[in-house]
mmCIF file of C-alpha atoms in Angstrom:
data_model
loop_
_atom_site.group_PDB
_atom_site.id
_atom_site.type_symbol
_atom_site.label_atom_id
_atom_site.label_comp_id
_atom_site.label_asym_id
_atom_site.label_seq_id
_atom_site.Cartn_x
_atom_site.Cartn_y
_atom_site.Cartn_z
ATOM 1 C CA UNK A 197 16.227 -3.825 -19.844
ATOM 2 C CA UNK A 198 16.212 -4.858 -16.220
ATOM 3 C CA UNK A 199 16.889 -8.479 -15.377
ATOM 4 C CA UNK A 200 17.536 -10.718 -12.372
ATOM 5 C CA UNK A 201 19.515 -13.950 -12.380
ATOM 6 C CA UNK A 202 19.369 -16.404 -9.506
ATOM 7 C CA UNK A 203 20.979 -19.738 -8.912
ATOM 8 C CA UNK A 204 19.067 -22.721 -10.139
ATOM 9 C CA UNK A 205 17.503 -25.113 -7.710
ATOM 10 C CA UNK A 206 16.464 -27.141 -6.070
ATOM 11 C CA UNK A 207 18.769 -26.536 -3.155
ATOM 12 C CA UNK A 208 18.617 -29.375 -0.637
ATOM 13 C CA UNK A 209 20.046 -28.853 2.841
ATOM 14 C CA UNK A 210 19.940 -30.547 6.185
ATOM 15 C CA UNK A 211 18.376 -28.740 9.111
ATOM 16 C CA UNK A 212 20.744 -26.218 10.761
ATOM 17 C CA UNK A 213 22.917 -25.940 7.633
ATOM 18 C CA UNK A 214 24.048 -22.583 6.246
ATOM 19 C CA UNK A 215 22.101 -21.238 3.290
ATOM 20 C CA UNK A 216 23.237 -19.034 0.421
ATOM 21 C CA UNK A 217 21.106 -18.318 -2.628
ATOM 22 C CA UNK A 218 22.895 -16.196 -5.196
ATOM 23 C CA UNK A 219 21.226 -13.319 -6.987
ATOM 24 C CA UNK A 220 22.711 -10.863 -9.467
ATOM 25 C CA UNK A 221 20.960 -8.130 -11.364
ATOM 26 C CA UNK A 222 21.216 -5.852 -14.361
ATOM 27 C CA UNK A 223 19.581 -2.442 -14.163
ATOM 28 C CA UNK A 224 20.283 1.181 -14.878
ATOM 29 C CA UNK A 225 20.594 3.592 -12.021
ATOM 30 C CA UNK A 226 19.913 2.525 -8.459
ATOM 31 C CA UNK A 227 17.168 -0.075 -8.192
ATOM 32 C CA UNK A 228 15.604 -1.305 -4.979
ATOM 33 C CA UNK A 229 16.168 -5.009 -4.327
ATOM 34 C CA UNK A 230 13.881 -7.582 -2.730
ATOM 35 C CA UNK A 231 13.614 -11.179 -1.687
ATOM 36 C CA UNK A 232 10.176 -12.754 -1.728
ATOM 37 C CA UNK A 233 9.249 -16.204 -0.434
ATOM 38 C CA UNK A 234 6.492 -18.484 -1.689
ATOM 39 C CA UNK A 235 5.265 -21.341 0.486
ATOM 40 C CA UNK A 236 3.393 -24.214 -1.192
ATOM 41 C CA UNK A 237 -0.019 -23.196 -2.484
ATOM 42 C CA UNK A 238 0.369 -19.577 -1.460
ATOM 43 C CA UNK A 239 1.180 -16.214 -2.996
ATOM 44 C CA UNK A 240 4.493 -14.443 -2.634
ATOM 45 C CA UNK A 241 5.374 -12.715 0.619
ATOM 46 C CA UNK A 242 8.003 -10.049 1.095
ATOM 47 C CA UNK A 243 10.945 -11.460 3.046
ATOM 48 C CA UNK A 244 13.323 -8.497 3.035
ATOM 49 C CA UNK A 245 14.388 -5.495 1.006
ATOM 50 C CA UNK A 246 17.188 -2.982 0.510
ATOM 51 C CA UNK A 247 16.895 0.374 -1.183
ATOM 52 C CA UNK A 248 20.471 1.584 -1.600
ATOM 53 C CA UNK A 249 24.021 0.331 -1.909
ATOM 54 C CA UNK A 250 25.473 -1.355 1.201
ATOM 55 C CA UNK A 251 22.042 -1.595 2.844
ATOM 56 C CA UNK A 252 21.415 -4.898 4.598
ATOM 57 C CA UNK A 253 17.900 -6.255 4.635
ATOM 58 C CA UNK A 254 17.046 -8.788 7.325
ATOM 59 C CA UNK A 255 14.036 -10.721 8.551
ATOM 60 C CA UNK A 256 13.385 -14.052 10.304
ATOM 61 C CA UNK A 257 17.115 -14.831 10.395
ATOM 62 C CA UNK A 258 17.578 -14.186 6.669
ATOM 63 C CA UNK A 259 19.930 -11.459 5.468
ATOM 64 C CA UNK A 260 20.969 -9.930 2.155
ATOM 65 C CA UNK A 261 23.341 -7.051 1.430
ATOM 66 C CA UNK A 262 22.962 -4.721 -1.567
ATOM 67 C CA UNK A 263 26.360 -4.840 -3.326
ATOM 68 C CA UNK A 264 26.448 -2.338 -6.160
ATOM 69 C CA UNK A 265 30.043 -3.095 -7.113
ATOM 70 C CA UNK A 266 29.150 -6.730 -7.861
ATOM 71 C CA UNK A 267 25.458 -6.062 -8.718
ATOM 72 C CA UNK A 268 24.472 -8.760 -6.263
ATOM 73 C CA UNK A 269 21.952 -9.366 -3.479
ATOM 74 C CA UNK A 270 22.681 -12.851 -2.154
ATOM 75 C CA UNK A 271 20.320 -14.335 0.427
ATOM 76 C CA UNK A 272 21.862 -15.990 3.510
ATOM 77 C CA UNK A 273 20.698 -17.719 6.648
ATOM 78 C CA UNK A 274 22.959 -19.176 9.269
ATOM 79 C CA UNK A 275 20.815 -22.148 10.296
ATOM 80 C CA UNK A 276 17.866 -23.290 8.198
ATOM 81 C CA UNK A 277 14.806 -25.072 9.501
ATOM 82 C CA UNK A 278 12.391 -27.468 7.829
ATOM 83 C CA UNK A 279 9.830 -24.669 7.889
ATOM 84 C CA UNK A 280 12.078 -22.612 5.564
ATOM 85 C CA UNK A 281 11.329 -25.008 2.712
ATOM 86 C CA UNK A 282 9.828 -22.801 0.006
ATOM 87 C CA UNK A 283 10.621 -21.068 -3.280
ATOM 88 C CA UNK A 284 12.661 -17.876 -2.976
ATOM 89 C CA UNK A 285 12.508 -15.097 -5.549
ATOM 90 C CA UNK A 286 14.946 -12.250 -5.989
ATOM 91 C CA UNK A 287 13.443 -9.110 -7.529
ATOM 92 C CA UNK A 288 14.245 -5.527 -8.362
ATOM 93 C CA UNK A 289 12.289 -2.320 -8.757
ATOM 94 C CA UNK A 290 13.867 -0.211 -11.447
ATOM 95 C CA UNK A 291 13.572 3.437 -12.282
ATOM 96 C CA UNK A 292 11.016 3.205 -15.070
ATOM 97 C CA UNK A 293 8.242 4.727 -13.012
ATOM 98 C CA UNK A 294 5.814 1.883 -13.585
ATOM 99 C CA UNK A 295 6.558 0.450 -10.120
ATOM 100 C CA UNK A 296 6.410 -3.168 -11.231
ATOM 101 C CA UNK A 297 9.006 -5.643 -9.988
ATOM 102 C CA UNK A 298 11.260 -7.715 -12.231
ATOM 103 C CA UNK A 299 11.686 -11.209 -10.811
ATOM 104 C CA UNK A 300 14.277 -13.908 -11.092
ATOM 105 C CA UNK A 301 13.210 -17.448 -11.956
ATOM 106 C CA UNK A 302 13.040 -18.588 -8.337
ATOM 107 C CA UNK A 303 15.063 -21.082 -6.291
ATOM 108 C CA UNK A 304 13.381 -23.973 -4.522
ATOM 109 C CA UNK A 305 14.813 -24.768 -1.099
ATOM 110 C CA UNK A 306 14.195 -28.138 0.511
ATOM 111 C CA UNK A 307 15.321 -28.592 4.099
ATOM 112 C CA UNK A 308 15.484 -32.135 5.403
ATOM 113 C CA UNK A 309 15.217 -32.991 9.104
ATOM 114 C CA UNK B 49 -12.067 -9.648 4.076
ATOM 115 C CA UNK B 50 -9.127 -7.308 4.294
ATOM 116 C CA UNK B 51 -6.290 -7.652 1.827
ATOM 117 C CA UNK B 52 -6.110 -8.778 -1.760
ATOM 118 C CA UNK B 53 -8.319 -11.605 -2.974
ATOM 119 C CA UNK B 54 -8.359 -13.479 -6.256
ATOM 120 C CA UNK B 55 -11.107 -15.585 -7.733
ATOM 121 C CA UNK B 56 -11.511 -18.238 -8.816
ATOM 122 C CA UNK B 57 -8.595 -20.035 -7.167
ATOM 123 C CA UNK B 58 -8.819 -22.873 -9.661
ATOM 124 C CA UNK B 59 -10.287 -22.886 -13.149
ATOM 125 C CA UNK B 60 -10.340 -25.431 -15.950
ATOM 126 C CA UNK B 61 -11.486 -24.260 -19.344
ATOM 127 C CA UNK B 62 -11.251 -25.218 -22.993
ATOM 128 C CA UNK B 63 -9.324 -23.682 -25.842
ATOM 129 C CA UNK B 64 -11.158 -20.750 -27.368
ATOM 130 C CA UNK B 65 -13.308 -19.896 -24.363
ATOM 131 C CA UNK B 66 -13.277 -16.541 -22.624
ATOM 132 C CA UNK B 67 -12.102 -16.541 -19.025
ATOM 133 C CA UNK B 68 -12.009 -13.700 -16.503
ATOM 134 C CA UNK B 69 -9.866 -13.762 -13.383
ATOM 135 C CA UNK B 70 -10.923 -11.351 -10.679
ATOM 136 C CA UNK B 71 -8.761 -9.356 -8.301
ATOM 137 C CA UNK B 72 -10.022 -7.194 -5.441
ATOM 138 C CA UNK B 73 -8.022 -5.196 -2.890
ATOM 139 C CA UNK B 74 -9.287 -3.376 0.184
ATOM 140 C CA UNK B 75 -6.417 -0.956 0.789
ATOM 141 C CA UNK B 76 -7.196 1.577 -1.968
ATOM 142 C CA UNK B 77 -3.709 1.038 -3.344
ATOM 143 C CA UNK B 78 -3.123 3.015 -6.516
ATOM 144 C CA UNK B 79 -1.045 0.418 -8.345
ATOM 145 C CA UNK B 80 -2.193 -3.041 -9.326
ATOM 146 C CA UNK B 81 -0.441 -5.744 -11.336
ATOM 147 C CA UNK B 82 -1.039 -9.072 -13.017
ATOM 148 C CA UNK B 83 1.777 -11.607 -13.256
ATOM 149 C CA UNK B 84 1.894 -15.138 -14.547
ATOM 150 C CA UNK B 85 4.122 -17.771 -12.978
ATOM 151 C CA UNK B 86 5.613 -20.547 -15.083
ATOM 152 C CA UNK B 87 8.376 -23.015 -14.298
ATOM 153 C CA UNK B 88 11.739 -21.677 -15.358
ATOM 154 C CA UNK B 89 10.421 -18.171 -15.956
ATOM 155 C CA UNK B 90 9.649 -16.922 -12.497
ATOM 156 C CA UNK B 91 6.975 -14.244 -12.591
ATOM 157 C CA UNK B 92 6.372 -12.238 -15.730
ATOM 158 C CA UNK B 93 4.354 -9.042 -15.824
ATOM 159 C CA UNK B 94 1.249 -9.144 -18.014
ATOM 160 C CA UNK B 95 -0.390 -5.767 -17.322
ATOM 161 C CA UNK B 96 -0.288 -3.109 -14.682
ATOM 162 C CA UNK B 97 -2.382 -0.142 -13.655
ATOM 163 C CA UNK B 98 -1.319 3.093 -11.980
ATOM 164 C CA UNK B 99 -4.863 4.192 -11.093
ATOM 165 C CA UNK B 100 -8.475 3.730 -12.126
ATOM 166 C CA UNK B 101 -8.821 3.951 -15.919
ATOM 167 C CA UNK B 102 -5.029 3.861 -16.419
ATOM 168 C CA UNK B 103 -3.557 0.575 -17.616
ATOM 169 C CA UNK B 104 -0.439 -0.405 -19.524
ATOM 170 C CA UNK B 105 1.216 -3.463 -20.992
ATOM 171 C CA UNK B 106 3.919 -5.469 -19.299
ATOM 172 C CA UNK B 107 6.272 -8.065 -20.790
ATOM 173 C CA UNK B 108 3.707 -10.634 -21.986
ATOM 174 C CA UNK B 109 0.372 -8.885 -22.739
ATOM 175 C CA UNK B 110 -0.664 -10.753 -25.890
ATOM 176 C CA UNK B 111 -3.968 -12.572 -25.542
ATOM 177 C CA UNK B 112 -4.978 -10.701 -22.379
ATOM 178 C CA UNK B 113 -7.242 -7.723 -21.695
ATOM 179 C CA UNK B 114 -7.578 -5.720 -18.481
ATOM 180 C CA UNK B 115 -9.807 -2.970 -17.197
ATOM 181 C CA UNK B 116 -9.872 -0.848 -14.067
ATOM 182 C CA UNK B 117 -13.105 1.055 -13.672
ATOM 183 C CA UNK B 118 -12.767 1.085 -9.861
ATOM 184 C CA UNK B 119 -9.611 1.453 -7.793
ATOM 185 C CA UNK B 120 -10.233 -1.770 -5.885
ATOM 186 C CA UNK B 121 -10.829 -4.110 -8.832
ATOM 187 C CA UNK B 122 -8.502 -5.212 -11.615
ATOM 188 C CA UNK B 123 -9.955 -8.093 -13.663
ATOM 189 C CA UNK B 124 -7.870 -9.991 -16.213
ATOM 190 C CA UNK B 125 -9.651 -11.468 -19.239
ATOM 191 C CA UNK B 126 -8.398 -14.100 -21.626
ATOM 192 C CA UNK B 127 -10.581 -13.416 -24.657
ATOM 193 C CA UNK B 128 -9.888 -16.738 -26.387
ATOM 194 C CA UNK B 129 -7.907 -19.053 -24.135
ATOM 195 C CA UNK B 130 -4.994 -21.055 -25.530
ATOM 196 C CA UNK B 131 -3.058 -23.936 -23.983
ATOM 197 C CA UNK B 132 -0.005 -21.728 -23.624
ATOM 198 C CA UNK B 133 -2.004 -19.637 -21.163
ATOM 199 C CA UNK B 134 -2.139 -22.521 -18.702
ATOM 200 C CA UNK B 135 -0.390 -20.978 -15.730
ATOM 201 C CA UNK B 136 -0.734 -19.630 -12.228
ATOM 202 C CA UNK B 137 -1.816 -15.991 -12.239
ATOM 203 C CA UNK B 138 -0.996 -13.595 -9.419
ATOM 204 C CA UNK B 139 -2.506 -10.219 -8.765
ATOM 205 C CA UNK B 140 -0.588 -7.689 -6.668
ATOM 206 C CA UNK B 141 -0.996 -4.135 -5.443
ATOM 207 C CA UNK B 142 1.199 -1.386 -4.042
ATOM 208 C CA UNK B 143 0.903 2.118 -2.680
ATOM 209 C CA UNK B 144 1.802 5.141 -4.741
ATOM 210 C CA UNK B 145 4.177 6.814 -2.295
ATOM 211 C CA UNK B 146 7.792 7.167 -3.293
ATOM 212 C CA UNK B 147 10.273 4.816 -1.694
ATOM 213 C CA UNK B 148 10.868 1.088 -1.817
ATOM 214 C CA UNK B 149 8.090 -0.327 -3.910
ATOM 215 C CA UNK B 150 6.656 -3.230 -1.930
ATOM 216 C CA UNK B 151 4.108 -5.386 -3.759
ATOM 217 C CA UNK B 152 1.520 -7.384 -1.847
ATOM 218 C CA UNK B 153 0.293 -10.492 -3.643
ATOM 219 C CA UNK B 154 -2.924 -12.436 -3.745
ATOM 220 C CA UNK B 155 -2.992 -16.216 -3.283
ATOM 221 C CA UNK B 156 -3.076 -16.881 -7.029
ATOM 222 C CA UNK B 157 -5.452 -18.374 -9.592
ATOM 223 C CA UNK B 158 -4.437 -21.639 -11.207
ATOM 224 C CA UNK B 159 -5.779 -21.824 -14.758
ATOM 225 C CA UNK B 160 -5.728 -24.944 -16.916
ATOM 226 C CA UNK B 161 -6.650 -24.658 -20.595
ATOM 227 C CA UNK B 162 -7.463 -28.004 -22.228
#
């Protein structure tokens, strides 16, 4: 079945550092890929998405490129801020028709001033 | 209020009791979902619904019951709560149109079973 693997956290960075959170997936066909962010005490919010190979999703300075050859969708940001501290989830929407998302286990990011 | 709301936000109950978590959305989205969030597991799908009166099991349905008599409501019931059901529960909804399937989540319900 479908699955998503993301790097374990927590990831601790200093403000203005470069961020990469790795995400790889297993799925049949051509899934859509997502990054969601969860701030403390809140639900998940969509950060960005990509629907086909080589698409780049971007939002709020975050980017991720859909790489079918490596089945990856790594999240990057050039300069993190304290306000980016949150848990980040990689997810995919497969081709089963049920329209649910399969999530990775989440990566906690802590940005220190 | 517009959006997707869950209630209660926090609940403490005892083993063996019945608990119902409510979910209400105002967009008339066709699809609704229940996930549970546990450390190390991310979010796991409990049940989902494609429309009123249509529900189906996800990855971890045991011990849970759902119903969907109205499009806007999707309650989740734990018929006899167990400690392993202590978790944070998230409801989500999405539109039925083809294309990238974006889920919108509620704020979550934190359930503690003693």
